Amino acid sequence: MLIFTSDIHRQHHSAELDGGQLIPSWECPERIDVTLAALAKSHQLQQPDALDATILEQVHSPEYLDFMATAWSRWVDSGRTAQTAMGFCWPSRLPSHKPPTSIDGALGYYSMGADCGITEGTWAAALSSAAIAQSATTAVLEGEQAALGLCRPPGHHASSDQFGGYCYLNNAAIAAQQLRDSGVPRVGILDIDYHHGNGTQQIFYERDDVAFCSIHADPTTEFPFFSGHTDERGDGPGAGFTTNCPLPPGTGFDSWSEALGHCADQLVAHRVESLVVSLGVDAFVEDPISSFKLTTLDFHEIGHRLAAIGLPTVFVLEGGYAVGAMGSNVAAVLDGYEHE
Amino acid sequence: MLIFTSDIHRQHHSAELDGGQLIPSWECPERIDVTLAALAKSHQLQQPDALDATILEQVHSPEYLDFMATAWSRWVDSGRTAQTAMGFCWPSRLPSHKPPTSIDGALGYYSMGADCGITEGTWAAALSSAAIAQSATTAVLEGEQAALGLCRPPGHHASSDQFGGYCYLNNAAIAAQQLRDSGVPRVGILDIDYHHGNGTQQIFYERDDVAFCSIHADPTTEFPFFSGHTDERGDGPGAGFTTNCPLPPGTGFDSWSEALGHCADQLVAHRVESLVVSLGVDAFVEDPISSFKLTTLDFHEIGHRLAAIGLPTVFVLEGGYAVGAMGSNVAAVLDGYEHE
């Protein structure tokens, strides 16, 4: 499979607040090193083209993009010395208000938490990650049956105007929007990351041209906590175009596989003509921050099943924190996909 | 003046996320030591009576009280070792959803940020602080013209079901509700802390029996960022009973004093018969986390002006982080109040 990757992601490694302590984020540069090592033998690696940034404004608000582009310099200008810019309070359960102008207030307004922040290199890495998603999508539009964007930072938690969950620009949404802009009438997004793709859901929640399906840990007990329930099914013209399959802690492949079948049925029902897969591999049994029980063999089977959907497919990398096994799990999905 | 205080507050000293770093909270036990030292010579100190906890459910939701009472043990049971329990993500700009059951999710749901958290002794200290407010209120109901509760932790940022801003139980709201329950038909709350009393506002926002007036730093640039604007004036039966006077960074006593006059007029217009003063002294010129320019002499004048309102008054301590000068500033308010 054609795989897009770039070194620019190394410029980003955020701190995160975890268990009341600031630690280097689980979402680390080594994730890409290990994945590349596992993929390099059997796949063709390629640098992305320069980003056509016009796509960003179709997915994110201008205010958010301006915030992201300037946040680090504002942080430094405000006299802060910490290497990760983070807010300290959020508009928690407050639906509407005015965006604050101070950097601390804006960090809260434009994010969902302290699980990640903005470093000196975050914006460059996020733009590079978006370029990777865009190039993978272009490859599929130009005739590849499938392509993988080794996106880092990941994207599916980033909404139209908030970062969080290690995500800053929504790569899956960028891919889906690009497919739409290129004439694909109906696009499906299948999010198989362990965590609900709240950002992707929010971006397309009121649209009927992009169907969003997600299999993830029940938000009652798992991040992102505040979305991903079954009764979130889209709104307005998008009513029915969002499908959430939350699963309980400890879920193994039997139940997971059933959910995949349900999502595949939904994508068929919505007659989507291209697919974007938010490819997290953190449903893996040994993932340090997850509770599902999928094995590397299961990921191989998932690849099979995704291929069987029979659609041109853009894979974008999302989560996966068992760094040692991450490459094998991504490779297993691709291998299963290519040898159905 | 009769002053209520207790040593139990020492059991609470949270960490806080400030400038991307976890530090011991500015809201520290020494604040009370210094204040007591300044007040002990001229005032009568008294221990609070045991808390009549029935008042809590009139101000806070049962779910929140249950969360607060159990949060620390849930944190420890979940295997966390950090000495301050903190969430890592929040329902940022999400108006409605289901409360998560996991401790991490619940910490986000029931709080507004990582600017404070829950330690082993936080709940005991918060209950003691509420008892102090209650005893000060009882003293006024029994005939004292004024009494001061040296509440720590403070309370005015705590809403009906969220902690934040160093606050866990809303002492000013408890005092106001107790006055109402004891037959005072209309109660006023005057919040002169540097930061908007978002919690107090929320608790009484739809009520016409408790008028809330606040003088504070413009939330566009200052914590709590997401409330405290002039156009927040109450809702439903409470429409017009909330008065916010946000002032720009660097405000000195002239403008501050005008706002005090406006608030006093509002209290008169609402014909309140008793007053609760949320007494923060962080508008002080040397406060390390604030930007107003009030001097100790100004606080003396504020005491005069509060006395001139001519109502039985319960003072509850809120913020103030220039620890060295804090006692003098509180003493100046009381001295001004008693020698008008």
XYZ file of C-alpha atoms in Angstrom:
680
model
C 0.000 0.000 0.000
C 1.099 3.567 -0.622
C 2.029 5.156 2.695
C 2.607 8.863 3.301
C 4.902 9.990 6.074
C 7.100 12.904 7.077
C 9.638 13.664 9.790
C 8.038 16.938 10.760
C 5.906 15.225 13.420
C 9.061 15.049 15.583
C 8.689 18.764 16.303
C 5.682 17.916 18.465
C 5.744 16.086 21.775
C 3.345 17.554 24.304
C 3.091 17.137 28.035
C -0.182 15.780 29.368
C -1.991 15.855 32.692
C -2.581 12.236 33.652
C -3.593 11.043 37.092
C -2.911 14.450 38.608
C 0.623 14.566 37.220
C 2.235 16.164 34.192
C 3.977 13.526 32.111
C 5.386 13.331 28.573
C 2.409 12.415 26.435
C 1.698 8.802 25.597
C 1.307 10.161 22.079
C 5.057 10.204 21.375
C 7.283 10.423 18.248
C 8.460 6.815 18.719
C 5.001 5.660 17.646
C 5.845 6.614 14.079
C 9.388 5.189 14.209
C 8.097 1.773 15.228
C 5.282 1.839 12.709
C 7.587 2.845 9.874
C 10.020 0.065 10.782
C 7.209 -2.469 10.559
C 5.836 -1.122 7.279
C 8.970 -0.214 5.330
C 9.698 -3.729 4.064
C 6.375 -4.416 2.386
C 5.055 -0.989 1.490
C 5.976 2.050 -0.527
C 6.756 5.122 1.582
C 6.269 8.585 0.178
C 6.598 12.186 1.371
C 3.398 14.229 1.247
C 2.944 17.137 -1.132
C 2.771 20.629 0.333
C -0.533 21.226 2.084
C -3.259 23.022 0.164
C -4.458 24.867 3.247
C -7.783 25.946 1.755
C -9.183 22.603 2.947
C -8.593 23.582 6.573
C -11.250 26.287 6.570
C -13.818 23.815 5.325
C -13.298 21.715 8.427
C -12.202 24.176 11.101
C -13.375 27.670 12.010
C -11.218 30.639 10.953
C -11.007 31.734 14.602
C -9.674 28.353 15.656
C -7.117 28.244 12.854
C -5.938 31.712 13.796
C -5.714 30.661 17.434
C -3.708 27.542 16.573
C -1.329 29.451 14.324
C -0.560 32.047 16.996
C -1.005 30.227 20.311
C 2.631 29.325 20.874
C 3.953 32.821 20.247
C 1.226 34.296 22.462
C 2.192 31.825 25.196
C 5.849 32.834 25.000
C 4.973 36.531 24.769
C 2.910 36.221 27.939
C 6.080 35.242 29.779
C 5.304 31.559 30.188
C 8.291 29.244 30.273
C 6.650 25.792 30.321
C 7.324 23.860 27.107
C 3.662 22.929 26.682
C 1.016 25.650 26.559
C -2.058 24.487 28.455
C -5.164 26.126 29.791
C -6.157 25.733 33.418
C -9.912 26.150 33.200
C -12.573 25.314 30.671
C -16.151 26.388 29.859
C -17.337 23.182 31.492
C -20.972 22.529 30.574
C -21.306 26.143 29.446
C -22.914 26.197 26.025
C -22.327 29.766 24.943
C -20.218 32.716 25.889
C -17.675 35.100 24.459
C -14.200 33.842 23.557
C -11.662 35.253 26.025
C -8.788 37.236 24.553
C -6.094 36.220 27.050
C -3.965 33.227 26.123
C -4.991 31.289 29.256
C -8.671 31.852 28.599
C -8.332 31.117 24.889
C -6.488 27.850 25.607
C -9.501 26.779 27.651
C -12.041 27.993 25.113
C -10.337 26.302 22.155
C -9.619 22.967 23.845
C -11.255 20.194 25.784
C -8.668 19.641 28.461
C -5.136 19.326 29.741
C -4.601 15.920 28.188
C -2.422 17.667 25.633
C -1.195 21.148 24.852
C 0.592 23.262 22.311
C 4.371 23.127 22.016
C 6.688 25.187 19.839
C 6.432 22.631 17.040
C 2.813 21.564 17.398
C 1.359 23.716 14.650
C 4.044 22.690 12.131
C 3.463 19.038 12.995
C -0.320 19.389 12.767
C -0.045 21.040 9.351
C 2.290 18.284 8.212
C -0.106 15.654 9.505
C -2.921 17.310 7.548
C -0.719 17.358 4.437
C -0.158 13.615 4.887
C -3.912 12.996 5.051
C -4.395 15.190 1.989
C -1.740 13.384 -0.063
C -3.121 9.967 0.880
C -6.553 11.150 -0.205
C -5.184 12.507 -3.477
C -3.580 9.123 -4.153
C -6.926 7.388 -3.723
C -8.669 9.981 -5.868
C -6.051 9.326 -8.521
C -6.790 5.622 -8.589
C -5.155 3.829 -5.683
C -7.633 1.424 -4.060
C -6.228 2.447 -0.680
C -3.530 4.599 0.892
C -2.382 5.193 4.448
C -1.467 8.528 5.970
C 0.857 8.034 8.944
C -0.610 11.093 10.554
C 0.932 12.409 13.726
C -0.468 14.177 15.657
C -3.709 12.257 15.181
C -6.922 14.096 14.431
C -10.259 12.526 15.336
C -10.733 14.333 18.686
C -10.229 17.765 17.106
C -13.586 19.429 16.463
C -14.240 22.414 14.244
C -12.790 24.685 16.920
C -11.242 22.701 19.764
C -8.103 20.637 20.204
C -7.836 17.775 22.662
C -7.085 14.085 22.989
C -3.698 14.614 21.289
C -5.474 16.053 18.205
C -5.264 19.531 16.635
C -6.428 19.292 13.024
C -8.931 16.627 12.063
C -7.155 14.564 9.435
C -10.080 12.187 8.837
C -12.431 15.113 8.329
C -9.928 16.735 5.966
C -9.765 13.516 3.936
C -13.543 13.174 3.834
C -14.039 16.804 2.845
C -11.426 16.489 0.116
C -13.226 13.450 -1.273
C -16.464 15.418 -1.286
C -14.843 18.413 -2.939
C -13.458 16.119 -5.613
C -16.889 14.910 -6.545
C -17.541 11.850 -4.395
C -21.223 12.392 -3.546
C -21.357 10.417 -0.308
C -18.390 9.631 1.920
C -18.197 7.297 4.906
C -15.892 7.634 7.890
C -15.309 4.529 9.954
C -13.524 5.274 13.220
C -12.063 2.165 14.856
C -9.879 3.936 17.411
C -10.521 2.839 21.002
C -11.749 6.334 21.849
C -14.809 7.971 20.398
C -14.048 10.306 17.504
C -15.893 13.198 19.046
C -14.275 15.793 16.822
C -15.133 14.055 13.578
C -18.678 13.489 14.805
C -19.088 17.169 15.663
C -17.782 18.371 12.303
C -20.267 16.293 10.290
C -23.099 16.009 12.818
C -25.597 18.008 10.783
C -24.551 16.782 7.338
C -26.004 13.987 5.199
C -23.118 13.762 2.733
C -20.612 12.301 5.198
C -21.740 9.327 7.289
C -19.788 8.805 10.514
C -19.564 5.406 12.232
C -17.508 4.768 15.350
C -16.668 1.707 17.441
C -15.209 2.732 20.767
C -15.104 2.349 24.518
C -18.231 3.444 26.370
C -17.743 7.143 27.189
C -19.438 6.565 30.526
C -16.092 5.251 31.698
C -13.577 6.226 29.023
C -12.223 9.357 27.383
C -13.589 11.525 25.799
C -16.385 10.975 28.378
C -18.777 13.569 26.994
C -19.776 12.128 23.646
C -20.075 8.801 21.856
C -23.356 7.492 23.214
C -25.697 5.403 21.064
C -28.378 8.074 21.072
C -26.095 10.567 19.325
C -27.292 9.939 15.776
C -26.842 13.254 13.996
C -29.067 16.279 13.779
C -30.939 18.306 11.173
C -30.119 17.037 7.678
C -27.544 14.762 9.350
C -30.105 12.918 11.466
C -29.330 9.214 11.184
C -25.920 9.750 9.577
C -23.993 9.294 12.835
C -23.665 5.759 14.240
C -22.028 5.149 17.594
C -21.173 1.693 18.894
C -19.905 2.137 22.442
C -18.618 -1.104 23.959
C -17.883 -1.935 27.600
C -14.411 -2.265 29.147
C -12.808 -5.608 28.405
C -14.557 -6.080 25.060
C -12.970 -8.792 22.922
C -13.095 -9.358 19.188
C -16.455 -11.173 19.068
C -18.444 -8.163 20.223
C -16.124 -5.751 18.448
C -16.596 -7.665 15.213
C -20.380 -7.483 15.532
C -20.127 -3.713 15.871
C -17.956 -3.607 12.767
C -20.645 -5.511 10.904
C -23.239 -3.016 12.054
C -21.114 -0.089 10.897
C -20.448 -1.723 7.525
C -24.210 -2.166 7.101
C -24.736 1.512 7.879
C -22.156 2.567 5.303
C -23.859 0.409 2.698
C -27.256 1.776 3.682
C -25.970 5.315 3.247
C -24.576 4.321 -0.181
C -21.188 5.878 0.502
C -18.780 5.649 -2.404
C -15.479 6.232 -0.650
C -14.296 5.412 2.840
C -12.029 7.112 5.334
C -10.813 4.858 8.145
C -9.686 6.502 11.369
C -7.154 3.809 12.129
C -6.395 3.677 15.819
C -4.849 0.450 17.043
C -5.401 1.137 20.730
C -8.133 -1.489 20.990
C -5.071 -3.788 21.270
C -5.047 -6.021 24.358
C -1.737 -4.654 25.625
C -2.436 -0.981 25.084
C -1.421 0.854 28.287
C -4.363 3.267 28.389
C -7.157 1.109 26.945
C -9.173 -1.917 28.006
C -10.243 -3.837 24.889
C -8.793 -7.256 24.115
C -8.007 -7.236 20.406
C -4.928 -9.165 19.247
C -2.634 -8.620 16.299
C -4.446 -11.457 14.533
C -7.718 -9.621 15.124
C -6.252 -6.546 13.437
C -5.386 -8.738 10.463
C -9.004 -9.875 10.325
C -10.146 -6.256 10.590
C -8.072 -5.517 7.495
C -9.875 -8.323 5.669
C -13.229 -7.007 6.719
C -12.435 -3.443 5.692
C -11.349 -4.628 2.258
C -14.574 -6.589 1.944
C -16.534 -3.336 2.180
C -15.124 -2.826 -1.281
C -14.650 0.918 -1.359
C -11.695 3.134 -2.204
C -10.233 3.748 1.231
C -8.084 6.427 2.845
C -6.551 5.243 6.098
C -5.415 7.936 8.530
C -3.507 6.964 11.645
C -5.134 7.847 14.951
C -4.214 6.366 18.374
C -2.249 3.352 19.617
C 0.031 3.571 22.642
C 1.534 0.098 23.005
C 4.502 1.484 21.125
C 6.342 -1.821 20.768
C 3.416 -3.615 19.133
C 1.983 -0.666 17.261
C 3.874 -1.300 14.045
C 2.816 -4.949 13.955
C -0.803 -4.011 14.489
C -0.882 -1.397 11.745
C 0.985 -3.794 9.455
C -1.552 -6.504 10.292
C -4.444 -4.288 9.207
C -2.739 -3.464 5.907
C -1.751 -7.076 5.323
C -5.290 -8.240 5.991
C -6.624 -5.508 3.718
C -4.346 -6.405 0.809
C -4.708 -10.165 1.060
C -8.397 -10.702 1.540
C -16.361 42.162 65.036
C -17.189 38.567 65.781
C -14.950 36.343 63.670
C -15.396 32.616 63.112
C -12.399 30.427 62.336
C -11.211 26.851 62.622
C -7.974 24.950 62.107
C -9.560 22.299 59.916
C -8.746 24.260 56.751
C -5.129 23.090 57.171
C -6.161 19.673 55.913
C -6.558 21.189 52.447
C -3.785 22.450 50.213
C -4.311 21.559 46.579
C -1.950 21.554 43.635
C -2.907 23.741 40.706
C -2.060 23.852 37.011
C -0.648 27.313 36.374
C 1.263 28.339 33.274
C 1.560 24.730 32.139
C 3.082 23.612 35.434
C 1.713 21.962 38.569
C 2.466 24.120 41.580
C 1.243 24.277 45.186
C -1.875 26.396 45.022
C -1.694 30.127 45.641
C -4.680 29.439 47.878
C -2.561 28.244 50.814
C -3.098 27.689 54.567
C -0.789 30.590 55.441
C -3.472 32.965 54.163
C -5.502 32.261 57.284
C -2.498 32.401 59.651
C -1.600 35.886 58.463
C -5.187 37.077 58.565
C -5.733 35.728 62.059
C -2.568 37.387 63.283
C -3.799 40.730 61.970
C -7.290 40.348 63.408
C -6.674 38.696 66.764
C -5.802 41.919 68.631
C -8.947 43.880 67.857
C -11.585 41.234 67.289
C -13.268 38.337 69.027
C -12.393 34.929 67.540
C -14.779 32.034 67.858
C -14.982 28.409 66.696
C -17.967 27.572 64.479
C -20.779 25.322 65.630
C -21.112 21.936 63.976
C -22.469 22.248 60.454
C -26.178 21.734 59.930
C -25.649 20.010 56.600
C -29.260 20.309 55.461
C -28.346 23.739 54.069
C -25.946 22.169 51.575
C -28.692 20.522 49.537
C -30.432 23.858 49.138
C -27.379 25.255 47.401
C -25.731 22.234 45.759
C -27.124 19.242 43.891
C -27.302 15.880 45.692
C -25.174 14.310 42.927
C -22.456 16.899 43.424
C -22.453 16.511 47.197
C -22.186 12.756 46.806
C -19.342 13.206 44.321
C -17.478 15.555 46.649
C -17.903 13.267 49.639
C -16.534 10.235 47.791
C -14.112 11.667 45.215
C -10.944 11.229 47.232
C -11.581 7.593 48.112
C -12.547 6.857 44.492
C -9.302 8.482 43.353
C -7.239 6.349 45.735
C -9.223 3.211 44.879
C -8.511 3.801 41.194
C -4.814 3.413 41.948
C -3.874 7.063 41.609
C -0.968 8.212 43.766
C -0.915 11.982 43.113
C -1.866 13.978 46.215
C -4.367 16.117 44.297
C -7.186 14.482 42.357
C -7.700 16.345 39.083
C -9.534 15.671 35.874
C -7.755 15.926 32.551
C -10.629 16.809 30.233
C -13.806 18.807 30.540
C -17.159 19.093 28.731
C -15.868 22.282 27.156
C -18.765 24.211 25.606
C -20.932 21.093 25.802
C -24.212 22.046 27.410
C -25.716 18.646 28.086
C -24.645 15.048 28.319
C -24.596 12.158 30.735
C -22.352 12.301 33.813
C -19.478 9.808 33.401
C -19.089 7.186 36.112
C -15.287 6.915 36.071
C -13.418 9.116 38.527
C -11.474 10.868 35.737
C -14.638 11.649 33.816
C -16.528 12.703 36.936
C -13.703 15.042 37.983
C -14.125 16.793 34.626
C -17.907 16.833 34.776
C -18.060 18.213 38.324
C -15.369 20.868 37.924
C -14.333 23.767 35.754
C -10.647 23.080 35.458
C -7.288 22.027 36.794
C -6.768 25.222 38.739
C -7.483 23.202 41.862
C -8.295 19.639 42.799
C -9.390 17.398 45.601
C -6.918 16.307 48.274
C -7.413 13.881 51.131
C -8.539 16.704 53.420
C -10.444 18.876 50.962
C -13.931 17.692 51.837
C -13.344 18.079 55.589
C -11.974 21.571 55.018
C -14.855 22.535 52.712
C -17.404 21.344 55.283
C -15.601 23.284 57.994
C -15.556 26.368 55.792
C -19.318 26.011 55.270
C -19.794 25.646 59.028
C -17.869 28.882 59.522
C -20.166 30.686 57.063
C -23.181 29.197 58.793
C -22.065 30.256 62.270
C -21.272 33.789 61.112
C -24.746 33.964 59.591
C -26.336 32.662 62.771
C -24.530 35.373 64.747
C -25.997 38.065 62.485
C -29.442 36.497 62.668
C -29.111 36.572 66.451
C -28.443 40.284 66.497
C -24.836 41.035 65.554
C -24.707 43.890 63.049
C -21.909 42.040 61.255
C -19.756 38.944 61.533
C -16.884 37.542 59.502
C -16.387 33.926 58.519
C -12.706 33.236 57.816
C -13.706 30.664 55.257
C -11.028 28.519 53.683
C -11.359 27.083 51.109
C -13.254 30.027 49.620
C -16.585 29.482 47.908
C -17.766 31.939 45.264
C -16.564 29.981 42.200
C -18.389 26.802 43.283
C -21.669 26.447 41.416
C -24.531 24.148 42.297
C -22.569 21.208 40.922
C -19.028 22.188 40.011
C -15.887 23.013 41.952
C -13.158 25.265 40.617
C -11.212 28.428 41.312
C -10.126 27.031 44.708
C -13.809 26.684 45.718
C -15.833 23.552 46.614
C -18.874 24.634 48.623
C -20.333 28.079 48.066
C -20.093 29.752 51.460
C -21.714 33.022 50.343
C -24.657 31.127 48.860
C -24.973 29.088 52.043
C -25.081 32.299 54.095
C -27.649 33.885 51.778
C -29.838 30.794 51.754
C -29.673 30.557 55.528
C -30.788 34.176 55.812
C -33.693 33.414 53.484
C -34.636 30.292 55.429
C -34.634 32.314 58.626
C -37.199 34.733 57.278
C -35.245 37.503 55.610
C -37.408 38.141 52.547
C -34.747 39.609 50.247
C -31.025 39.067 50.575
C -28.200 40.796 48.727
C -24.810 39.329 47.908
C -22.038 41.771 47.127
C -18.966 40.061 45.701
C -15.871 42.271 45.785
C -13.311 39.569 45.023
C -11.081 40.361 42.025
C -12.558 37.378 40.161
C -16.165 37.057 39.086
C -18.271 34.993 41.492
C -19.527 32.708 38.750
C -20.703 30.021 41.155
C -22.778 32.355 43.275
C -24.261 33.916 40.147
C -25.231 30.507 38.764
C -26.879 29.382 41.994
C -29.182 32.386 42.187
C -29.431 33.291 38.490
C -33.135 32.511 38.201
C -34.202 33.754 41.622
C -35.647 37.110 42.658
C -35.161 36.668 46.401
C -31.358 36.893 46.331
C -29.790 39.770 44.404
C -26.210 39.204 43.291
C -23.814 42.073 42.552
C -20.193 41.594 41.599
C -17.240 43.913 40.938
C -14.447 42.052 39.229
C -11.831 41.897 36.500
C -13.175 41.672 32.948
C -13.562 37.951 32.169
C -12.394 38.640 28.629
C -8.894 38.606 30.067
C -9.197 37.192 33.571
C -10.358 34.014 35.288
C -13.047 32.625 35.336
C -13.124 33.763 31.663
C -16.543 32.311 30.848
C -18.902 34.420 32.936
C -19.143 37.847 34.507
C -20.099 40.003 31.546
C -22.397 43.006 31.929
C -25.144 41.407 29.861
C -25.522 38.540 32.343
C -28.398 39.994 34.339
C -30.343 36.972 35.562
C -33.040 34.922 33.916
C -36.692 33.990 34.453
C -37.935 35.351 37.775
C -34.317 36.370 38.451
C -34.108 38.691 35.432
C -32.510 41.927 36.604
C -31.351 40.496 39.927
C -27.775 39.851 38.764
C -25.472 42.854 38.351
C -21.992 42.466 36.940
C -19.428 45.236 36.950
C -16.414 43.974 35.015
C -13.467 46.361 35.102
C -10.342 46.440 32.932
C -6.847 45.378 34.016
C -5.104 48.063 36.051
C -8.288 49.513 37.507
C -7.674 51.798 40.480
C -9.958 52.834 43.295
C -11.746 55.662 41.470
C -13.401 53.372 38.933
C -13.734 50.564 41.444
C -15.484 52.919 43.833
C -17.957 53.966 41.156
C -18.839 50.334 40.588
C -19.364 49.902 44.320
C -21.777 52.812 44.242
C -23.675 51.202 41.381
C -23.907 47.912 43.263
C -25.066 49.645 46.443
C -27.789 51.364 44.407
C -28.883 48.006 43.012
C -29.101 46.497 46.483
C -31.222 49.408 47.642
C -33.406 49.141 44.535
C -33.978 45.459 45.250
C -34.872 46.366 48.863
C -32.616 43.696 50.328
C -32.748 43.483 54.105
C -29.540 41.596 54.815
C -26.217 41.518 53.045
C -23.615 38.858 52.397
C -20.216 40.190 51.331
C -17.919 37.874 49.402
C -14.779 39.450 50.788
C -11.851 38.859 48.501
C -8.919 41.192 48.976
C -7.162 40.278 45.742
C -8.007 43.603 44.141
C -4.937 44.698 46.165
C -2.203 46.386 44.131
C 0.446 43.844 45.140
C -1.617 40.713 44.618
C 0.533 38.270 42.624
C -2.240 36.966 40.337
C -4.368 40.107 39.921
C -4.070 43.469 38.216
C -6.164 45.999 40.123
C -4.529 48.808 42.077
C -6.390 49.003 45.374
C -4.362 49.938 48.466
C -4.834 49.019 52.097
C -6.278 52.507 52.640
C -8.777 51.819 49.857
C -9.879 48.668 51.674
C -10.457 50.824 54.766
C -12.670 53.093 52.687
C -14.497 50.045 51.300
C -15.289 49.041 54.878
C -16.772 52.527 55.455
C -18.852 52.275 52.338
C -20.146 48.805 53.176
C -21.187 49.994 56.627
C -22.973 52.947 55.041
C -25.260 50.517 53.198
C -26.687 50.036 56.666
C -27.641 46.367 56.556
C -26.895 43.425 58.822
C -23.884 41.917 57.085
C -22.254 38.502 56.902
C -18.711 38.683 55.572
C -17.266 35.482 54.131
C -13.634 35.356 53.101
C -12.917 34.650 49.436
C -9.597 35.279 47.636
C -6.444 37.285 48.329
C -3.000 35.945 47.476
C -0.577 38.645 48.602
C -0.190 36.596 51.749
C 1.964 39.113 53.620
C -0.527 41.964 53.211
C -3.697 39.938 53.324
C -4.246 40.312 57.062
C -3.815 44.077 56.907
C -6.281 44.356 54.056
C -8.965 42.271 55.768
C -8.344 44.191 58.995
C -8.662 47.471 57.066
C -12.107 46.494 55.764
C -13.307 45.572 59.250
C -11.795 48.689 60.786
C -13.430 50.880 58.142
C -16.719 49.067 58.674
C -16.705 49.506 62.439
C -15.555 53.123 62.496
C -17.608 54.789 59.842
